[in-house]
JSON list of C-alpha atoms in Angstrom, two decimals:
[
{"chain": "N", "resi": 1334, "resn": "UNK", "atom": "CA", "xyz": [-17.94, -7.05, -24.89]},
{"chain": "N", "resi": 1335, "resn": "UNK", "atom": "CA", "xyz": [-16.30, -10.42, -25.56]},
{"chain": "N", "resi": 1336, "resn": "UNK", "atom": "CA", "xyz": [-12.58, -10.97, -24.10]},
{"chain": "N", "resi": 1337, "resn": "UNK", "atom": "CA", "xyz": [-9.98, -11.22, -26.91]},
{"chain": "N", "resi": 1338, "resn": "UNK", "atom": "CA", "xyz": [-8.51, -14.49, -27.16]},
{"chain": "N", "resi": 1339, "resn": "UNK", "atom": "CA", "xyz": [-4.65, -14.28, -27.80]},
{"chain": "N", "resi": 1340, "resn": "UNK", "atom": "CA", "xyz": [-4.23, -18.68, -27.67]},
{"chain": "N", "resi": 1341, "resn": "UNK", "atom": "CA", "xyz": [-4.42, -18.20, -31.78]},
{"chain": "N", "resi": 1342, "resn": "UNK", "atom": "CA", "xyz": [-2.43, -15.26, -32.50]},
{"chain": "N", "resi": 1343, "resn": "UNK", "atom": "CA", "xyz": [0.63, -16.51, -30.11]},
{"chain": "N", "resi": 1344, "resn": "UNK", "atom": "CA", "xyz": [1.00, -19.82, -31.61]},
{"chain": "N", "resi": 1345, "resn": "UNK", "atom": "CA", "xyz": [1.22, -17.73, -35.03]},
{"chain": "N", "resi": 1346, "resn": "UNK", "atom": "CA", "xyz": [4.22, -15.81, -33.96]},
{"chain": "N", "resi": 1347, "resn": "UNK", "atom": "CA", "xyz": [7.78, -16.48, -35.73]},
{"chain": "N", "resi": 1348, "resn": "UNK", "atom": "CA", "xyz": [9.75, -14.55, -33.46]},
{"chain": "N", "resi": 1349, "resn": "UNK", "atom": "CA", "xyz": [12.97, -16.63, -32.03]},
{"chain": "N", "resi": 1350, "resn": "UNK", "atom": "CA", "xyz": [15.65, -15.53, -30.14]},
{"chain": "N", "resi": 1351, "resn": "UNK", "atom": "CA", "xyz": [18.11, -14.82, -32.59]},
{"chain": "N", "resi": 1352, "resn": "UNK", "atom": "CA", "xyz": [15.60, -12.47, -34.96]},
{"chain": "N", "resi": 1353, "resn": "UNK", "atom": "CA", "xyz": [14.38, -10.37, -31.78]},
{"chain": "N", "resi": 1354, "resn": "UNK", "atom": "CA", "xyz": [18.72, -10.62, -30.51]},
{"chain": "N", "resi": 1355, "resn": "UNK", "atom": "CA", "xyz": [19.42, -9.18, -34.05]},
{"chain": "N", "resi": 1356, "resn": "UNK", "atom": "CA", "xyz": [16.83, -6.62, -33.78]},
{"chain": "N", "resi": 1357, "resn": "UNK", "atom": "CA", "xyz": [17.79, -5.39, -30.49]},
{"chain": "N", "resi": 1358, "resn": "UNK", "atom": "CA", "xyz": [21.19, -5.05, -31.56]},
{"chain": "N", "resi": 1359, "resn": "UNK", "atom": "CA", "xyz": [20.45, -3.38, -34.94]},
{"chain": "N", "resi": 1360, "resn": "UNK", "atom": "CA", "xyz": [21.24, 0.40, -33.77]},
{"chain": "N", "resi": 1361, "resn": "UNK", "atom": "CA", "xyz": [18.68, 1.17, -36.80]},
{"chain": "N", "resi": 1362, "resn": "UNK", "atom": "CA", "xyz": [15.64, -0.27, -35.50]},
{"chain": "N", "resi": 1363, "resn": "UNK", "atom": "CA", "xyz": [13.93, 1.65, -32.94]},
{"chain": "N", "resi": 1364, "resn": "UNK", "atom": "CA", "xyz": [10.91, -0.54, -32.65]},
{"chain": "N", "resi": 1365, "resn": "UNK", "atom": "CA", "xyz": [10.42, -4.46, -33.11]},
{"chain": "N", "resi": 1366, "resn": "UNK", "atom": "CA", "xyz": [8.49, -5.64, -34.80]},
{"chain": "N", "resi": 1367, "resn": "UNK", "atom": "CA", "xyz": [8.53, -2.54, -37.58]},
{"chain": "N", "resi": 1368, "resn": "UNK", "atom": "CA", "xyz": [4.85, -2.99, -37.73]},
{"chain": "N", "resi": 1369, "resn": "UNK", "atom": "CA", "xyz": [3.45, -4.47, -35.06]},
{"chain": "N", "resi": 1370, "resn": "UNK", "atom": "CA", "xyz": [-0.64, -4.77, -34.69]},
{"chain": "N", "resi": 1371, "resn": "UNK", "atom": "CA", "xyz": [-3.18, -5.83, -32.10]},
{"chain": "N", "resi": 1372, "resn": "UNK", "atom": "CA", "xyz": [-2.87, -9.94, -31.08]},
{"chain": "N", "resi": 1373, "resn": "UNK", "atom": "CA", "xyz": [0.68, -10.00, -31.74]},
{"chain": "N", "resi": 1374, "resn": "UNK", "atom": "CA", "xyz": [4.29, -8.33, -29.83]},
{"chain": "N", "resi": 1375, "resn": "UNK", "atom": "CA", "xyz": [6.20, -5.44, -29.35]},
{"chain": "N", "resi": 1376, "resn": "UNK", "atom": "CA", "xyz": [8.95, -6.37, -28.49]},
{"chain": "N", "resi": 1377, "resn": "UNK", "atom": "CA", "xyz": [10.65, -3.00, -27.69]},
{"chain": "N", "resi": 1378, "resn": "UNK", "atom": "CA", "xyz": [10.36, 0.56, -28.39]},
{"chain": "N", "resi": 1379, "resn": "UNK", "atom": "CA", "xyz": [13.37, 3.48, -28.87]},
{"chain": "N", "resi": 1380, "resn": "UNK", "atom": "CA", "xyz": [14.79, 6.98, -29.95]},
{"chain": "N", "resi": 1381, "resn": "UNK", "atom": "CA", "xyz": [17.84, 6.30, -32.69]},
{"chain": "N", "resi": 1382, "resn": "UNK", "atom": "CA", "xyz": [21.05, 7.27, -31.43]},
{"chain": "N", "resi": 1383, "resn": "UNK", "atom": "CA", "xyz": [22.05, 10.78, -31.65]},
{"chain": "N", "resi": 1384, "resn": "UNK", "atom": "CA", "xyz": [25.97, 11.32, -31.82]},
{"chain": "N", "resi": 1385, "resn": "UNK", "atom": "CA", "xyz": [25.81, 14.91, -30.81]},
{"chain": "N", "resi": 1386, "resn": "UNK", "atom": "CA", "xyz": [23.38, 13.79, -27.83]},
{"chain": "N", "resi": 1387, "resn": "UNK", "atom": "CA", "xyz": [24.74, 13.05, -23.78]},
{"chain": "N", "resi": 1388, "resn": "UNK", "atom": "CA", "xyz": [23.08, 11.77, -21.16]},
{"chain": "N", "resi": 1389, "resn": "UNK", "atom": "CA", "xyz": [21.89, 9.04, -19.62]},
{"chain": "N", "resi": 1390, "resn": "UNK", "atom": "CA", "xyz": [19.85, 5.59, -21.63]},
{"chain": "N", "resi": 1391, "resn": "UNK", "atom": "CA", "xyz": [16.97, 5.33, -20.23]},
{"chain": "N", "resi": 1392, "resn": "UNK", "atom": "CA", "xyz": [14.53, 2.79, -19.59]},
{"chain": "N", "resi": 1393, "resn": "UNK", "atom": "CA", "xyz": [10.88, 2.26, -18.91]},
{"chain": "N", "resi": 1394, "resn": "UNK", "atom": "CA", "xyz": [8.52, -0.73, -18.48]},
{"chain": "N", "resi": 1395, "resn": "UNK", "atom": "CA", "xyz": [5.31, -0.66, -18.53]},
{"chain": "N", "resi": 1396, "resn": "UNK", "atom": "CA", "xyz": [2.17, -3.02, -18.43]},
{"chain": "N", "resi": 1397, "resn": "UNK", "atom": "CA", "xyz": [2.01, -4.09, -22.00]},
{"chain": "N", "resi": 1398, "resn": "UNK", "atom": "CA", "xyz": [2.71, -2.43, -25.45]},
{"chain": "N", "resi": 1399, "resn": "UNK", "atom": "CA", "xyz": [0.52, -0.53, -28.02]},
{"chain": "N", "resi": 1400, "resn": "UNK", "atom": "CA", "xyz": [0.93, -0.77, -31.70]},
{"chain": "N", "resi": 1401, "resn": "UNK", "atom": "CA", "xyz": [3.06, 3.02, -31.48]},
{"chain": "N", "resi": 1402, "resn": "UNK", "atom": "CA", "xyz": [5.57, 2.60, -33.70]},
{"chain": "N", "resi": 1403, "resn": "UNK", "atom": "CA", "xyz": [7.96, 5.88, -32.86]},
{"chain": "N", "resi": 1404, "resn": "UNK", "atom": "CA", "xyz": [8.56, 6.49, -29.28]},
{"chain": "N", "resi": 1405, "resn": "UNK", "atom": "CA", "xyz": [7.72, 10.28, -30.19]},
{"chain": "N", "resi": 1406, "resn": "UNK", "atom": "CA", "xyz": [3.63, 12.42, -30.41]},
{"chain": "N", "resi": 1407, "resn": "UNK", "atom": "CA", "xyz": [0.89, 10.84, -31.99]},
{"chain": "N", "resi": 1408, "resn": "UNK", "atom": "CA", "xyz": [0.88, 12.54, -35.05]},
{"chain": "N", "resi": 1409, "resn": "UNK", "atom": "CA", "xyz": [4.24, 10.54, -35.42]},
{"chain": "N", "resi": 1410, "resn": "UNK", "atom": "CA", "xyz": [3.72, 7.19, -34.65]},
{"chain": "N", "resi": 1411, "resn": "UNK", "atom": "CA", "xyz": [3.36, 7.88, -31.02]},
{"chain": "N", "resi": 1412, "resn": "UNK", "atom": "CA", "xyz": [0.68, 7.16, -28.57]},
{"chain": "N", "resi": 1413, "resn": "UNK", "atom": "CA", "xyz": [-0.97, 8.93, -24.84]},
{"chain": "N", "resi": 1414, "resn": "UNK", "atom": "CA", "xyz": [1.74, 6.81, -22.65]},
{"chain": "N", "resi": 1415, "resn": "UNK", "atom": "CA", "xyz": [5.14, 7.69, -24.88]},
{"chain": "N", "resi": 1416, "resn": "UNK", "atom": "CA", "xyz": [3.00, 11.29, -25.27]},
{"chain": "N", "resi": 1417, "resn": "UNK", "atom": "CA", "xyz": [2.89, 12.04, -21.61]},
{"chain": "N", "resi": 1418, "resn": "UNK", "atom": "CA", "xyz": [6.33, 10.64, -20.94]},
{"chain": "N", "resi": 1419, "resn": "UNK", "atom": "CA", "xyz": [8.14, 13.25, -23.09]},
{"chain": "N", "resi": 1420, "resn": "UNK", "atom": "CA", "xyz": [5.75, 16.22, -21.85]},
{"chain": "N", "resi": 1421, "resn": "UNK", "atom": "CA", "xyz": [7.29, 15.35, -18.53]},
{"chain": "N", "resi": 1422, "resn": "UNK", "atom": "CA", "xyz": [10.63, 14.54, -19.40]},
{"chain": "N", "resi": 1423, "resn": "UNK", "atom": "CA", "xyz": [12.41, 17.27, -19.79]},
{"chain": "N", "resi": 1424, "resn": "UNK", "atom": "CA", "xyz": [10.78, 19.02, -16.29]},
{"chain": "N", "resi": 1425, "resn": "UNK", "atom": "CA", "xyz": [11.29, 19.30, -12.59]},
{"chain": "N", "resi": 1426, "resn": "UNK", "atom": "CA", "xyz": [9.61, 16.38, -12.37]},
{"chain": "N", "resi": 1427, "resn": "UNK", "atom": "CA", "xyz": [12.59, 13.80, -13.88]},
{"chain": "N", "resi": 1428, "resn": "UNK", "atom": "CA", "xyz": [15.86, 16.27, -12.08]},
{"chain": "N", "resi": 1429, "resn": "UNK", "atom": "CA", "xyz": [16.39, 12.65, -10.42]},
{"chain": "N", "resi": 1430, "resn": "UNK", "atom": "CA", "xyz": [17.61, 11.62, -13.74]},
{"chain": "N", "resi": 1431, "resn": "UNK", "atom": "CA", "xyz": [18.88, 14.38, -15.42]},
{"chain": "N", "resi": 1432, "resn": "UNK", "atom": "CA", "xyz": [19.66, 15.04, -19.01]},
{"chain": "N", "resi": 1433, "resn": "UNK", "atom": "CA", "xyz": [18.72, 11.66, -21.08]},
{"chain": "N", "resi": 1434, "resn": "UNK", "atom": "CA", "xyz": [20.73, 10.49, -24.73]},
{"chain": "N", "resi": 1435, "resn": "UNK", "atom": "CA", "xyz": [18.39, 7.73, -25.35]},
{"chain": "N", "resi": 1436, "resn": "UNK", "atom": "CA", "xyz": [14.88, 6.01, -24.21]},
{"chain": "N", "resi": 1437, "resn": "UNK", "atom": "CA", "xyz": [13.16, 3.16, -24.68]},
{"chain": "N", "resi": 1438, "resn": "UNK", "atom": "CA", "xyz": [10.03, 0.99, -23.41]},
{"chain": "N", "resi": 1439, "resn": "UNK", "atom": "CA", "xyz": [9.46, -2.90, -22.78]},
{"chain": "N", "resi": 1440, "resn": "UNK", "atom": "CA", "xyz": [6.86, -4.59, -20.64]},
{"chain": "N", "resi": 1441, "resn": "UNK", "atom": "CA", "xyz": [5.91, -7.42, -18.40]},
{"chain": "N", "resi": 1442, "resn": "UNK", "atom": "CA", "xyz": [3.61, -8.51, -21.33]},
{"chain": "N", "resi": 1443, "resn": "UNK", "atom": "CA", "xyz": [4.73, -8.14, -24.77]},
{"chain": "N", "resi": 1444, "resn": "UNK", "atom": "CA", "xyz": [1.59, -8.44, -26.43]},
{"chain": "N", "resi": 1445, "resn": "UNK", "atom": "CA", "xyz": [-0.62, -5.73, -27.48]},
{"chain": "N", "resi": 1446, "resn": "UNK", "atom": "CA", "xyz": [-3.91, -4.90, -26.37]},
{"chain": "N", "resi": 1447, "resn": "UNK", "atom": "CA", "xyz": [-5.56, -1.57, -25.54]},
{"chain": "N", "resi": 1448, "resn": "UNK", "atom": "CA", "xyz": [-8.40, -3.16, -23.03]},
{"chain": "N", "resi": 1449, "resn": "UNK", "atom": "CA", "xyz": [-5.66, -3.37, -19.77]},
{"chain": "N", "resi": 1450, "resn": "UNK", "atom": "CA", "xyz": [-8.43, -5.80, -18.52]},
{"chain": "N", "resi": 1451, "resn": "UNK", "atom": "CA", "xyz": [-7.54, -8.33, -21.03]},
{"chain": "N", "resi": 1452, "resn": "UNK", "atom": "CA", "xyz": [-4.06, -8.57, -20.66]},
{"chain": "N", "resi": 1453, "resn": "UNK", "atom": "CA", "xyz": [-3.98, -11.05, -17.63]},
{"chain": "N", "resi": 1454, "resn": "UNK", "atom": "CA", "xyz": [-5.78, -13.28, -20.38]},
{"chain": "N", "resi": 1455, "resn": "UNK", "atom": "CA", "xyz": [-2.80, -12.29, -22.57]},
{"chain": "N", "resi": 1456, "resn": "UNK", "atom": "CA", "xyz": [-0.53, -13.61, -19.60]},
{"chain": "N", "resi": 1457, "resn": "UNK", "atom": "CA", "xyz": [-2.28, -16.59, -18.68]},
{"chain": "N", "resi": 1458, "resn": "UNK", "atom": "CA", "xyz": [-1.97, -17.90, -23.08]},
{"chain": "N", "resi": 1459, "resn": "UNK", "atom": "CA", "xyz": [2.15, -17.13, -22.42]},
{"chain": "N", "resi": 1460, "resn": "UNK", "atom": "CA", "xyz": [2.39, -18.97, -19.53]},
{"chain": "N", "resi": 1461, "resn": "UNK", "atom": "CA", "xyz": [1.35, -21.77, -21.56]},
{"chain": "N", "resi": 1462, "resn": "UNK", "atom": "CA", "xyz": [4.36, -21.21, -23.98]},
{"chain": "N", "resi": 1463, "resn": "UNK", "atom": "CA", "xyz": [7.60, -21.10, -21.65]},
{"chain": "N", "resi": 1464, "resn": "UNK", "atom": "CA", "xyz": [9.72, -20.44, -24.89]},
{"chain": "N", "resi": 1465, "resn": "UNK", "atom": "CA", "xyz": [7.54, -17.11, -25.19]},
{"chain": "N", "resi": 1466, "resn": "UNK", "atom": "CA", "xyz": [7.48, -16.47, -21.49]},
{"chain": "N", "resi": 1467, "resn": "UNK", "atom": "CA", "xyz": [11.62, -16.77, -21.53]},
{"chain": "N", "resi": 1468, "resn": "UNK", "atom": "CA", "xyz": [12.11, -14.87, -24.69]},
{"chain": "N", "resi": 1469, "resn": "UNK", "atom": "CA", "xyz": [10.15, -11.63, -23.29]},
{"chain": "N", "resi": 1470, "resn": "UNK", "atom": "CA", "xyz": [12.23, -11.71, -19.72]},
{"chain": "N", "resi": 1471, "resn": "UNK", "atom": "CA", "xyz": [15.98, -11.78, -21.61]},
{"chain": "N", "resi": 1472, "resn": "UNK", "atom": "CA", "xyz": [14.31, -9.07, -23.44]},
{"chain": "N", "resi": 1473, "resn": "UNK", "atom": "CA", "xyz": [14.00, -6.99, -20.49]},
{"chain": "N", "resi": 1474, "resn": "UNK", "atom": "CA", "xyz": [17.00, -8.46, -19.48]},
{"chain": "N", "resi": 1475, "resn": "UNK", "atom": "CA", "xyz": [18.99, -6.89, -21.96]},
{"chain": "N", "resi": 1476, "resn": "UNK", "atom": "CA", "xyz": [16.91, -3.09, -21.63]},
{"chain": "N", "resi": 1477, "resn": "UNK", "atom": "CA", "xyz": [18.49, -3.14, -18.15]},
{"chain": "N", "resi": 1478, "resn": "UNK", "atom": "CA", "xyz": [21.88, -4.11, -18.86]},
{"chain": "N", "resi": 1479, "resn": "UNK", "atom": "CA", "xyz": [21.54, -1.75, -21.51]},
{"chain": "N", "resi": 1480, "resn": "UNK", "atom": "CA", "xyz": [19.86, 1.31, -19.64]},
{"chain": "N", "resi": 1481, "resn": "UNK", "atom": "CA", "xyz": [21.86, 3.91, -17.02]},
{"chain": "N", "resi": 1482, "resn": "UNK", "atom": "CA", "xyz": [18.59, 4.98, -15.44]},
{"chain": "N", "resi": 1483, "resn": "UNK", "atom": "CA", "xyz": [15.33, 1.87, -15.32]},
{"chain": "N", "resi": 1484, "resn": "UNK", "atom": "CA", "xyz": [11.82, 4.15, -14.53]},
{"chain": "N", "resi": 1485, "resn": "UNK", "atom": "CA", "xyz": [8.93, 0.99, -13.56]},
{"chain": "N", "resi": 1486, "resn": "UNK", "atom": "CA", "xyz": [5.83, 2.11, -14.68]},
{"chain": "N", "resi": 1487, "resn": "UNK", "atom": "CA", "xyz": [3.38, -0.92, -15.12]},
{"chain": "N", "resi": 1488, "resn": "UNK", "atom": "CA", "xyz": [0.18, 0.06, -12.39]},
{"chain": "N", "resi": 1489, "resn": "UNK", "atom": "CA", "xyz": [-1.54, -1.56, -9.49]},
{"chain": "N", "resi": 1490, "resn": "UNK", "atom": "CA", "xyz": [-4.25, -2.93, -8.47]},
{"chain": "N", "resi": 1491, "resn": "UNK", "atom": "CA", "xyz": [-2.68, -6.01, -8.22]},
{"chain": "N", "resi": 1492, "resn": "UNK", "atom": "CA", "xyz": [-5.46, -6.74, -5.56]},
{"chain": "N", "resi": 1493, "resn": "UNK", "atom": "CA", "xyz": [-8.05, -7.08, -7.96]},
{"chain": "N", "resi": 1494, "resn": "UNK", "atom": "CA", "xyz": [-8.78, -10.02, -9.52]},
{"chain": "N", "resi": 1495, "resn": "UNK", "atom": "CA", "xyz": [-7.97, -8.88, -13.51]},
{"chain": "N", "resi": 1496, "resn": "UNK", "atom": "CA", "xyz": [-4.50, -7.69, -12.45]},
{"chain": "N", "resi": 1497, "resn": "UNK", "atom": "CA", "xyz": [-2.98, -10.29, -9.99]},
{"chain": "N", "resi": 1498, "resn": "UNK", "atom": "CA", "xyz": [-0.65, -11.77, -12.83]},
{"chain": "N", "resi": 1499, "resn": "UNK", "atom": "CA", "xyz": [1.22, -8.84, -12.24]},
{"chain": "N", "resi": 1500, "resn": "UNK", "atom": "CA", "xyz": [2.79, -10.36, -9.34]},
{"chain": "N", "resi": 1501, "resn": "UNK", "atom": "CA", "xyz": [4.84, -12.02, -10.95]},
{"chain": "N", "resi": 1502, "resn": "UNK", "atom": "CA", "xyz": [6.74, -10.81, -13.94]},
{"chain": "N", "resi": 1503, "resn": "UNK", "atom": "CA", "xyz": [6.46, -7.41, -11.81]},
{"chain": "N", "resi": 1504, "resn": "UNK", "atom": "CA", "xyz": [8.76, -9.74, -9.03]},
{"chain": "N", "resi": 1505, "resn": "UNK", "atom": "CA", "xyz": [11.65, -11.18, -11.80]},
{"chain": "N", "resi": 1506, "resn": "UNK", "atom": "CA", "xyz": [12.27, -7.42, -13.38]},
{"chain": "N", "resi": 1507, "resn": "UNK", "atom": "CA", "xyz": [12.68, -5.97, -9.69]},
{"chain": "N", "resi": 1508, "resn": "UNK", "atom": "CA", "xyz": [15.12, -9.11, -8.97]},
{"chain": "N", "resi": 1509, "resn": "UNK", "atom": "CA", "xyz": [17.04, -8.30, -12.25]},
{"chain": "N", "resi": 1510, "resn": "UNK", "atom": "CA", "xyz": [17.33, -4.27, -11.48]},
{"chain": "N", "resi": 1511, "resn": "UNK", "atom": "CA", "xyz": [18.57, -5.71, -8.65]},
{"chain": "N", "resi": 1512, "resn": "UNK", "atom": "CA", "xyz": [21.17, -7.72, -9.88]},
{"chain": "N", "resi": 1513, "resn": "UNK", "atom": "CA", "xyz": [22.54, -5.69, -12.33]},
{"chain": "N", "resi": 1514, "resn": "UNK", "atom": "CA", "xyz": [22.56, -2.75, -9.66]},
{"chain": "N", "resi": 1515, "resn": "UNK", "atom": "CA", "xyz": [21.08, -0.29, -11.69]},
{"chain": "N", "resi": 1516, "resn": "UNK", "atom": "CA", "xyz": [19.63, 3.47, -10.88]},
{"chain": "N", "resi": 1517, "resn": "UNK", "atom": "CA", "xyz": [15.78, 3.46, -10.76]},
{"chain": "N", "resi": 1518, "resn": "UNK", "atom": "CA", "xyz": [13.04, 5.23, -9.56]},
{"chain": "N", "resi": 1519, "resn": "UNK", "atom": "CA", "xyz": [9.12, 5.02, -9.91]},
{"chain": "N", "resi": 1520, "resn": "UNK", "atom": "CA", "xyz": [6.11, 7.44, -8.69]},
{"chain": "N", "resi": 1521, "resn": "UNK", "atom": "CA", "xyz": [4.89, 5.76, -6.12]},
{"chain": "N", "resi": 1522, "resn": "UNK", "atom": "CA", "xyz": [0.78, 4.66, -6.04]},
{"chain": "N", "resi": 1523, "resn": "UNK", "atom": "CA", "xyz": [-0.28, 3.89, -2.80]},
{"chain": "N", "resi": 1524, "resn": "UNK", "atom": "CA", "xyz": [0.01, 0.20, -2.82]},
{"chain": "N", "resi": 1525, "resn": "UNK", "atom": "CA", "xyz": [3.86, 0.23, -2.88]},
{"chain": "N", "resi": 1526, "resn": "UNK", "atom": "CA", "xyz": [3.63, -0.38, -6.78]},
{"chain": "N", "resi": 1527, "resn": "UNK", "atom": "CA", "xyz": [5.25, 2.12, -9.65]},
{"chain": "N", "resi": 1528, "resn": "UNK", "atom": "CA", "xyz": [2.62, 4.52, -11.20]},
{"chain": "N", "resi": 1529, "resn": "UNK", "atom": "CA", "xyz": [1.47, 4.58, -14.90]},
{"chain": "N", "resi": 1530, "resn": "UNK", "atom": "CA", "xyz": [1.50, 7.77, -16.05]},
{"chain": "N", "resi": 1531, "resn": "UNK", "atom": "CA", "xyz": [-2.00, 7.95, -17.89]},
{"chain": "N", "resi": 1532, "resn": "UNK", "atom": "CA", "xyz": [-4.67, 10.41, -16.69]},
{"chain": "N", "resi": 1533, "resn": "UNK", "atom": "CA", "xyz": [-1.86, 12.69, -15.35]},
{"chain": "N", "resi": 1534, "resn": "UNK", "atom": "CA", "xyz": [-1.18, 10.88, -12.90]},
{"chain": "N", "resi": 1535, "resn": "UNK", "atom": "CA", "xyz": [2.69, 12.18, -12.66]},
{"chain": "N", "resi": 1536, "resn": "UNK", "atom": "CA", "xyz": [1.52, 15.12, -11.87]},
{"chain": "N", "resi": 1537, "resn": "UNK", "atom": "CA", "xyz": [-0.01, 14.72, -9.34]},
{"chain": "N", "resi": 1538, "resn": "UNK", "atom": "CA", "xyz": [3.78, 12.26, -7.72]},
{"chain": "N", "resi": 1539, "resn": "UNK", "atom": "CA", "xyz": [6.95, 12.68, -7.14]},
{"chain": "N", "resi": 1540, "resn": "UNK", "atom": "CA", "xyz": [9.61, 10.84, -8.32]},
{"chain": "N", "resi": 1541, "resn": "UNK", "atom": "CA", "xyz": [11.50, 8.28, -5.56]},
{"chain": "N", "resi": 1542, "resn": "UNK", "atom": "CA", "xyz": [13.31, 5.37, -5.88]},
{"chain": "N", "resi": 1543, "resn": "UNK", "atom": "CA", "xyz": [13.06, 1.78, -6.56]},
{"chain": "N", "resi": 1544, "resn": "UNK", "atom": "CA", "xyz": [11.70, -0.51, -5.36]},
{"chain": "N", "resi": 1545, "resn": "UNK", "atom": "CA", "xyz": [9.82, 1.14, -2.80]},
{"chain": "N", "resi": 1546, "resn": "UNK", "atom": "CA", "xyz": [10.57, 0.53, 1.21]}
]
């Protein structure tokens, strides 16, 4: 199968810090851009504000996004990742988190692609665009500051050539979590990386404090 080339799509992106920040600050915006498409960005996805709901603001940090437009099940605009999160969120698996008020997800790489092995190509394209890298890092920083609890879930396999790229952005995120002194928990892989929720992985593990020691 031909690998997807992200370089042309990245050159066509029109988002700037001001437009993304305006979207982040607008409580009515739950996903940005509002119609995310393959090869383009999805900077964040979150639930809406519910005045009568109390609890924690919970941030999930994944590897890269899908084109989902809602933090919901697939029939309502979500995707398998969101469904897996919602399936376990109200179970004893998340007792360490407690009640939640709002949910949000951002990613190490904001570029949409359904093939995880292609995300390294997206990262390589991003590293040639300092402004784009800085913007995604800033979005992650805004989200980390906003959150009460953080759940990293970008997966492991960093010893495999197609995933070694994860080391740099994940270490940056870990530094931000420490800097802002946030409560963070994750499901732990054997290689001391945070488990992604796909394929029932979270069912076989327990939530523990992150960063791992």
